[in-house]
Amino acid sequence: MVDVLALVEARLRTALGEPDARAAVTFLGTDRVEVLRFADGDIVRYATLGMSARPMTDPAAVLADPVEGPRAELVLSVRAGLADTDKVLRPLAVLASTPQVEGVVVAPGASLDIGEPLWPGAPFSSVLVAEPGGLVEDLELDGPMDPVRFLPLLPMTANEADWKRVHGAQELEERWLANGTDLRDPLRTSVRLD
């Protein structure tokens, strides 16, 4: 059987360079999840490593398929030096464990909430899962395994998360775009939603 995580780490290194830090978190009853940090000028990127070890399973499925099913890792990009964003390591590992713990399939357009700030003083406790393929290309695996998708995370304020529940992910993304919102600003305020 192919070592999916070794291939995933190689893809992350190819796309983002060498990680300058890594941390591992293991929750009771789940596989180990690592979070790698990549510095790129004034941007810091955090990528999970471990979520893709197993395919995500539809919660309605009677049995989990050990081979087929969607696989993903999460990527968060923020501006460096404005907040203590390195404290996001544990929350990211929590989010990456969601498919195993809660039996959900994490896909673009989904909201994930950890119920506490992503880092100390952060105005965000939830993220919007964005479309993959921009920063890190999908990693094709040998059939019948699905490719690993690298899903960008966009931090949302509580107001934005509430608004997204009513109007949808696309409407929120259009609102951000129309207002020139810097989604990498770790201290940004909510976009105007009226």
PDB file of C-alpha atoms in Angstrom:
ATOM      1  CA  MET A   1       0.000   0.000   0.000  1.00  0.00           C
ATOM      2  CA  VAL A   2       1.279   3.451  -0.922  1.00  0.00           C
ATOM      3  CA  ASP A   3       2.385   5.783   1.904  1.00  0.00           C
ATOM      4  CA  VAL A   4      -0.129   8.561   1.294  1.00  0.00           C
ATOM      5  CA  LEU A   5       1.290  10.890   3.954  1.00  0.00           C
ATOM      6  CA  ALA A   6       4.831  10.719   2.527  1.00  0.00           C
ATOM      7  CA  LEU A   7       3.440  11.716  -0.880  1.00  0.00           C
ATOM      8  CA  VAL A   8       1.367  14.492   0.703  1.00  0.00           C
ATOM      9  CA  GLU A   9       4.368  15.913   2.543  1.00  0.00           C
ATOM     10  CA  ALA A  10       6.426  15.803  -0.663  1.00  0.00           C
ATOM     11  CA  ARG A  11       3.662  17.717  -2.495  1.00  0.00           C
ATOM     12  CA  LEU A  12       3.526  20.334   0.290  1.00  0.00           C
ATOM     13  CA  ARG A  13       7.310  20.782   0.161  1.00  0.00           C
ATOM     14  CA  THR A  14       7.233  21.138  -3.631  1.00  0.00           C
ATOM     15  CA  ALA A  15       4.484  23.781  -3.478  1.00  0.00           C
ATOM     16  CA  LEU A  16       5.432  25.661  -0.294  1.00  0.00           C
ATOM     17  CA  GLY A  17       9.135  24.961   0.334  1.00  0.00           C
ATOM     18  CA  GLU A  18      10.723  23.503   3.444  1.00  0.00           C
ATOM     19  CA  PRO A  19       8.675  23.747   6.641  1.00  0.00           C
ATOM     20  CA  ASP A  20      10.354  25.769   9.373  1.00  0.00           C
ATOM     21  CA  ALA A  21       8.355  24.143  12.180  1.00  0.00           C
ATOM     22  CA  ARG A  22       6.027  21.213  12.788  1.00  0.00           C
ATOM     23  CA  ALA A  23       3.900  19.975  15.656  1.00  0.00           C
ATOM     24  CA  ALA A  24       1.974  16.753  16.184  1.00  0.00           C
ATOM     25  CA  VAL A  25      -1.328  16.299  17.991  1.00  0.00           C
ATOM     26  CA  THR A  26      -3.111  13.051  18.761  1.00  0.00           C
ATOM     27  CA  PHE A  27      -6.643  12.936  20.118  1.00  0.00           C
ATOM     28  CA  LEU A  28      -8.063   9.877  21.842  1.00  0.00           C
ATOM     29  CA  GLY A  29      -9.402   7.485  19.220  1.00  0.00           C
ATOM     30  CA  THR A  30      -7.928   9.315  16.211  1.00  0.00           C
ATOM     31  CA  ASP A  31      -4.830   9.130  14.079  1.00  0.00           C
ATOM     32  CA  ARG A  32      -1.949  11.525  14.690  1.00  0.00           C
ATOM     33  CA  VAL A  33      -2.201  14.853  12.856  1.00  0.00           C
ATOM     34  CA  GLU A  34       0.802  17.055  12.215  1.00  0.00           C
ATOM     35  CA  VAL A  35       0.709  20.732  11.344  1.00  0.00           C
ATOM     36  CA  LEU A  36       3.583  22.093   9.268  1.00  0.00           C
ATOM     37  CA  ARG A  37       4.471  25.787   9.157  1.00  0.00           C
ATOM     38  CA  PHE A  38       5.904  27.381   6.021  1.00  0.00           C
ATOM     39  CA  ALA A  39       7.238  30.950   6.026  1.00  0.00           C
ATOM     40  CA  ASP A  40       6.964  32.831   2.736  1.00  0.00           C
ATOM     41  CA  GLY A  41       8.004  36.466   3.155  1.00  0.00           C
ATOM     42  CA  ASP A  42       5.281  38.203   5.153  1.00  0.00           C
ATOM     43  CA  ILE A  43       2.910  35.218   4.804  1.00  0.00           C
ATOM     44  CA  VAL A  44       2.878  32.169   7.062  1.00  0.00           C
ATOM     45  CA  ARG A  45       1.123  29.043   5.870  1.00  0.00           C
ATOM     46  CA  TYR A  46      -0.006  26.199   8.094  1.00  0.00           C
ATOM     47  CA  ALA A  47      -0.795  22.844   6.482  1.00  0.00           C
ATOM     48  CA  THR A  48      -2.166  19.716   8.110  1.00  0.00           C
ATOM     49  CA  LEU A  49      -0.575  16.328   7.510  1.00  0.00           C
ATOM     50  CA  GLY A  50      -2.549  13.271   8.552  1.00  0.00           C
ATOM     51  CA  MET A  51      -6.148  14.021   7.607  1.00  0.00           C
ATOM     52  CA  SER A  52      -5.648  12.310   4.218  1.00  0.00           C
ATOM     53  CA  ALA A  53      -4.326   9.046   5.672  1.00  0.00           C
ATOM     54  CA  ARG A  54      -7.844   7.635   5.425  1.00  0.00           C
ATOM     55  CA  PRO A  55     -10.673   8.568   3.095  1.00  0.00           C
ATOM     56  CA  MET A  56     -13.493  10.612   4.581  1.00  0.00           C
ATOM     57  CA  THR A  57     -16.697   8.635   4.919  1.00  0.00           C
ATOM     58  CA  ASP A  58     -20.246   9.778   4.319  1.00  0.00           C
ATOM     59  CA  PRO A  59     -21.949   9.695   7.731  1.00  0.00           C
ATOM     60  CA  ALA A  60     -24.890   7.832   6.147  1.00  0.00           C
ATOM     61  CA  ALA A  61     -22.635   4.957   5.007  1.00  0.00           C
ATOM     62  CA  VAL A  62     -23.009   1.708   6.938  1.00  0.00           C
ATOM     63  CA  LEU A  63     -19.319   0.806   6.601  1.00  0.00           C
ATOM     64  CA  ALA A  64     -16.288   3.017   6.078  1.00  0.00           C
ATOM     65  CA  ASP A  65     -14.411   2.175   2.871  1.00  0.00           C
ATOM     66  CA  PRO A  66     -10.685   1.956   3.743  1.00  0.00           C
ATOM     67  CA  VAL A  67      -9.597   2.809   0.166  1.00  0.00           C
ATOM     68  CA  GLU A  68     -12.161   4.813  -1.777  1.00  0.00           C
ATOM     69  CA  GLY A  69     -13.550   8.185  -0.758  1.00  0.00           C
ATOM     70  CA  PRO A  70     -12.485  11.823  -0.664  1.00  0.00           C
ATOM     71  CA  ARG A  71      -9.158  12.720   0.962  1.00  0.00           C
ATOM     72  CA  ALA A  72      -8.015  16.176   1.973  1.00  0.00           C
ATOM     73  CA  GLU A  73      -5.573  18.292   3.958  1.00  0.00           C
ATOM     74  CA  LEU A  74      -6.174  21.839   5.219  1.00  0.00           C
ATOM     75  CA  VAL A  75      -4.100  24.947   4.466  1.00  0.00           C
ATOM     76  CA  LEU A  76      -4.356  28.279   6.303  1.00  0.00           C
ATOM     77  CA  SER A  77      -2.469  31.400   5.155  1.00  0.00           C
ATOM     78  CA  VAL A  78      -2.055  34.490   7.373  1.00  0.00           C
ATOM     79  CA  ARG A  79       0.113  37.593   7.503  1.00  0.00           C
ATOM     80  CA  ALA A  80       3.116  37.100   9.760  1.00  0.00           C
ATOM     81  CA  GLY A  81       3.956  39.178  12.804  1.00  0.00           C
ATOM     82  CA  LEU A  82       0.518  40.691  13.473  1.00  0.00           C
ATOM     83  CA  ALA A  83      -0.771  38.091  15.955  1.00  0.00           C
ATOM     84  CA  ASP A  84       0.364  34.937  17.755  1.00  0.00           C
ATOM     85  CA  THR A  85      -0.921  32.728  14.946  1.00  0.00           C
ATOM     86  CA  ASP A  86       1.402  29.837  15.831  1.00  0.00           C
ATOM     87  CA  LYS A  87      -1.179  28.965  18.492  1.00  0.00           C
ATOM     88  CA  VAL A  88      -3.433  27.838  15.597  1.00  0.00           C
ATOM     89  CA  LEU A  89      -1.631  24.479  15.503  1.00  0.00           C
ATOM     90  CA  ARG A  90      -3.968  22.696  17.907  1.00  0.00           C
ATOM     91  CA  PRO A  91      -7.191  24.181  16.449  1.00  0.00           C
ATOM     92  CA  LEU A  92      -6.040  23.125  12.956  1.00  0.00           C
ATOM     93  CA  ALA A  93      -5.376  19.602  14.207  1.00  0.00           C
ATOM     94  CA  VAL A  94      -8.877  19.589  15.743  1.00  0.00           C
ATOM     95  CA  LEU A  95     -10.371  20.614  12.394  1.00  0.00           C
ATOM     96  CA  ALA A  96      -8.321  17.966  10.554  1.00  0.00           C
ATOM     97  CA  SER A  97      -9.616  15.311  12.978  1.00  0.00           C
ATOM     98  CA  THR A  98     -13.250  16.261  12.320  1.00  0.00           C
ATOM     99  CA  PRO A  99     -13.833  13.551   9.667  1.00  0.00           C
ATOM    100  CA  GLN A 100     -12.687  10.809  12.070  1.00  0.00           C
ATOM    101  CA  VAL A 101     -14.336  12.223  15.189  1.00  0.00           C
ATOM    102  CA  GLU A 102     -17.638  13.431  13.753  1.00  0.00           C
ATOM    103  CA  GLY A 103     -17.865  11.340  10.596  1.00  0.00           C
ATOM    104  CA  VAL A 104     -18.221  14.308   8.260  1.00  0.00           C
ATOM    105  CA  VAL A 105     -16.860  14.893   4.787  1.00  0.00           C
ATOM    106  CA  VAL A 106     -15.026  18.229   4.667  1.00  0.00           C
ATOM    107  CA  ALA A 107     -15.653  19.863   1.290  1.00  0.00           C
ATOM    108  CA  PRO A 108     -15.544  23.325  -0.288  1.00  0.00           C
ATOM    109  CA  GLY A 109     -18.333  25.566   0.988  1.00  0.00           C
ATOM    110  CA  ALA A 110     -18.432  23.914   4.410  1.00  0.00           C
ATOM    111  CA  SER A 111     -18.050  25.797   7.680  1.00  0.00           C
ATOM    112  CA  LEU A 112     -15.921  24.377  10.475  1.00  0.00           C
ATOM    113  CA  ASP A 113     -16.097  25.837  13.978  1.00  0.00           C
ATOM    114  CA  ILE A 114     -13.922  25.031  16.982  1.00  0.00           C
ATOM    115  CA  GLY A 115     -15.924  27.143  19.452  1.00  0.00           C
ATOM    116  CA  GLU A 116     -12.946  29.225  20.600  1.00  0.00           C
ATOM    117  CA  PRO A 117     -10.577  31.722  18.952  1.00  0.00           C
ATOM    118  CA  LEU A 118      -8.262  30.181  16.360  1.00  0.00           C
ATOM    119  CA  TRP A 119      -5.338  31.892  18.167  1.00  0.00           C
ATOM    120  CA  PRO A 120      -5.154  34.257  21.173  1.00  0.00           C
ATOM    121  CA  GLY A 121      -7.200  37.380  20.499  1.00  0.00           C
ATOM    122  CA  ALA A 122      -8.411  36.128  17.103  1.00  0.00           C
ATOM    123  CA  PRO A 123     -11.798  37.476  15.998  1.00  0.00           C
ATOM    124  CA  PHE A 124     -12.421  34.073  14.373  1.00  0.00           C
ATOM    125  CA  SER A 125     -13.541  30.725  15.765  1.00  0.00           C
ATOM    126  CA  SER A 126     -14.675  29.266  12.448  1.00  0.00           C
ATOM    127  CA  VAL A 127     -13.409  28.914   8.906  1.00  0.00           C
ATOM    128  CA  LEU A 128     -14.921  28.616   5.462  1.00  0.00           C
ATOM    129  CA  VAL A 129     -13.494  25.766   3.400  1.00  0.00           C
ATOM    130  CA  ALA A 130     -12.563  27.200  -0.011  1.00  0.00           C
ATOM    131  CA  GLU A 131     -12.023  25.574  -3.414  1.00  0.00           C
ATOM    132  CA  PRO A 132      -8.737  23.658  -3.818  1.00  0.00           C
ATOM    133  CA  GLY A 133      -6.253  23.810  -6.661  1.00  0.00           C
ATOM    134  CA  GLY A 134      -4.776  27.272  -6.323  1.00  0.00           C
ATOM    135  CA  LEU A 135      -1.866  27.141  -3.912  1.00  0.00           C
ATOM    136  CA  VAL A 136      -1.241  23.384  -3.790  1.00  0.00           C
ATOM    137  CA  GLU A 137      -2.382  21.168  -6.662  1.00  0.00           C
ATOM    138  CA  ASP A 138      -4.387  18.017  -5.999  1.00  0.00           C
ATOM    139  CA  LEU A 139      -2.251  14.934  -5.445  1.00  0.00           C
ATOM    140  CA  GLU A 140      -3.324  12.070  -7.709  1.00  0.00           C
ATOM    141  CA  LEU A 141      -3.087   8.640  -6.090  1.00  0.00           C
ATOM    142  CA  ASP A 142      -3.173   5.200  -7.703  1.00  0.00           C
ATOM    143  CA  GLY A 143      -6.719   4.025  -8.425  1.00  0.00           C
ATOM    144  CA  PRO A 144      -9.135   3.313  -6.940  1.00  0.00           C
ATOM    145  CA  MET A 145      -8.006   5.894  -4.350  1.00  0.00           C
ATOM    146  CA  ASP A 146      -9.355   9.420  -4.745  1.00  0.00           C
ATOM    147  CA  PRO A 147      -6.854  12.290  -5.075  1.00  0.00           C
ATOM    148  CA  VAL A 148      -5.807  14.303  -2.027  1.00  0.00           C
ATOM    149  CA  ARG A 149      -7.217  17.829  -2.223  1.00  0.00           C
ATOM    150  CA  PHE A 150      -5.545  20.700  -0.364  1.00  0.00           C
ATOM    151  CA  LEU A 151      -8.395  22.821   0.957  1.00  0.00           C
ATOM    152  CA  PRO A 152      -7.702  26.483   1.812  1.00  0.00           C
ATOM    153  CA  LEU A 153      -9.311  27.740   5.020  1.00  0.00           C
ATOM    154  CA  LEU A 154     -10.703  31.285   5.195  1.00  0.00           C
ATOM    155  CA  PRO A 155     -11.238  32.535   8.770  1.00  0.00           C
ATOM    156  CA  MET A 156     -14.740  33.891   9.451  1.00  0.00           C
ATOM    157  CA  THR A 157     -15.967  36.193  12.198  1.00  0.00           C
ATOM    158  CA  ALA A 158     -19.092  35.107  14.086  1.00  0.00           C
ATOM    159  CA  ASN A 159     -21.198  37.581  12.070  1.00  0.00           C
ATOM    160  CA  GLU A 160     -19.776  36.273   8.794  1.00  0.00           C
ATOM    161  CA  ALA A 161     -20.428  32.665   9.829  1.00  0.00           C
ATOM    162  CA  ASP A 162     -24.048  33.519  10.713  1.00  0.00           C
ATOM    163  CA  TRP A 163     -24.483  35.395   7.429  1.00  0.00           C
ATOM    164  CA  LYS A 164     -22.962  32.488   5.479  1.00  0.00           C
ATOM    165  CA  ARG A 165     -25.473  30.055   7.050  1.00  0.00           C
ATOM    166  CA  VAL A 166     -28.322  32.146   5.640  1.00  0.00           C
ATOM    167  CA  HIS A 167     -26.889  33.309   2.302  1.00  0.00           C
ATOM    168  CA  GLY A 168     -24.335  30.616   1.417  1.00  0.00           C
ATOM    169  CA  ALA A 169     -20.588  30.415   0.899  1.00  0.00           C
ATOM    170  CA  GLN A 170     -20.576  31.941  -2.571  1.00  0.00           C
ATOM    171  CA  GLU A 171     -22.441  35.056  -1.395  1.00  0.00           C
ATOM    172  CA  LEU A 172     -19.982  35.540   1.459  1.00  0.00           C
ATOM    173  CA  GLU A 173     -16.988  35.118  -0.841  1.00  0.00           C
ATOM    174  CA  GLU A 174     -18.498  37.653  -3.257  1.00  0.00           C
ATOM    175  CA  ARG A 175     -19.022  40.082  -0.357  1.00  0.00           C
ATOM    176  CA  TRP A 176     -15.370  39.693   0.669  1.00  0.00           C
ATOM    177  CA  LEU A 177     -14.225  40.249  -2.907  1.00  0.00           C
ATOM    178  CA  ALA A 178     -16.450  43.293  -3.464  1.00  0.00           C
ATOM    179  CA  ASN A 179     -15.091  44.910  -0.289  1.00  0.00           C
ATOM    180  CA  GLY A 180     -11.432  44.076  -0.960  1.00  0.00           C
ATOM    181  CA  THR A 181     -11.226  42.073   2.281  1.00  0.00           C
ATOM    182  CA  ASP A 182      -7.712  40.921   3.193  1.00  0.00           C
ATOM    183  CA  LEU A 183      -8.530  37.358   4.255  1.00  0.00           C
ATOM    184  CA  ARG A 184      -4.930  36.829   5.403  1.00  0.00           C
ATOM    185  CA  ASP A 185      -5.126  39.626   7.989  1.00  0.00           C
ATOM    186  CA  PRO A 186      -5.225  37.802  11.371  1.00  0.00           C
ATOM    187  CA  LEU A 187      -6.767  40.861  13.047  1.00  0.00           C
ATOM    188  CA  ARG A 188      -9.319  41.918  10.419  1.00  0.00           C
ATOM    189  CA  THR A 189     -12.842  42.879  11.347  1.00  0.00           C
ATOM    190  CA  SER A 190     -16.028  41.535   9.830  1.00  0.00           C
ATOM    191  CA  VAL A 191     -16.906  42.608   6.309  1.00  0.00           C
ATOM    192  CA  ARG A 192     -20.000  44.849   5.976  1.00  0.00           C
ATOM    193  CA  LEU A 193     -22.985  42.554   5.723  1.00  0.00           C
ATOM    194  CA  ASP A 194     -25.913  45.004   5.458  1.00  0.00           C
TER     195      ASP A 194
END
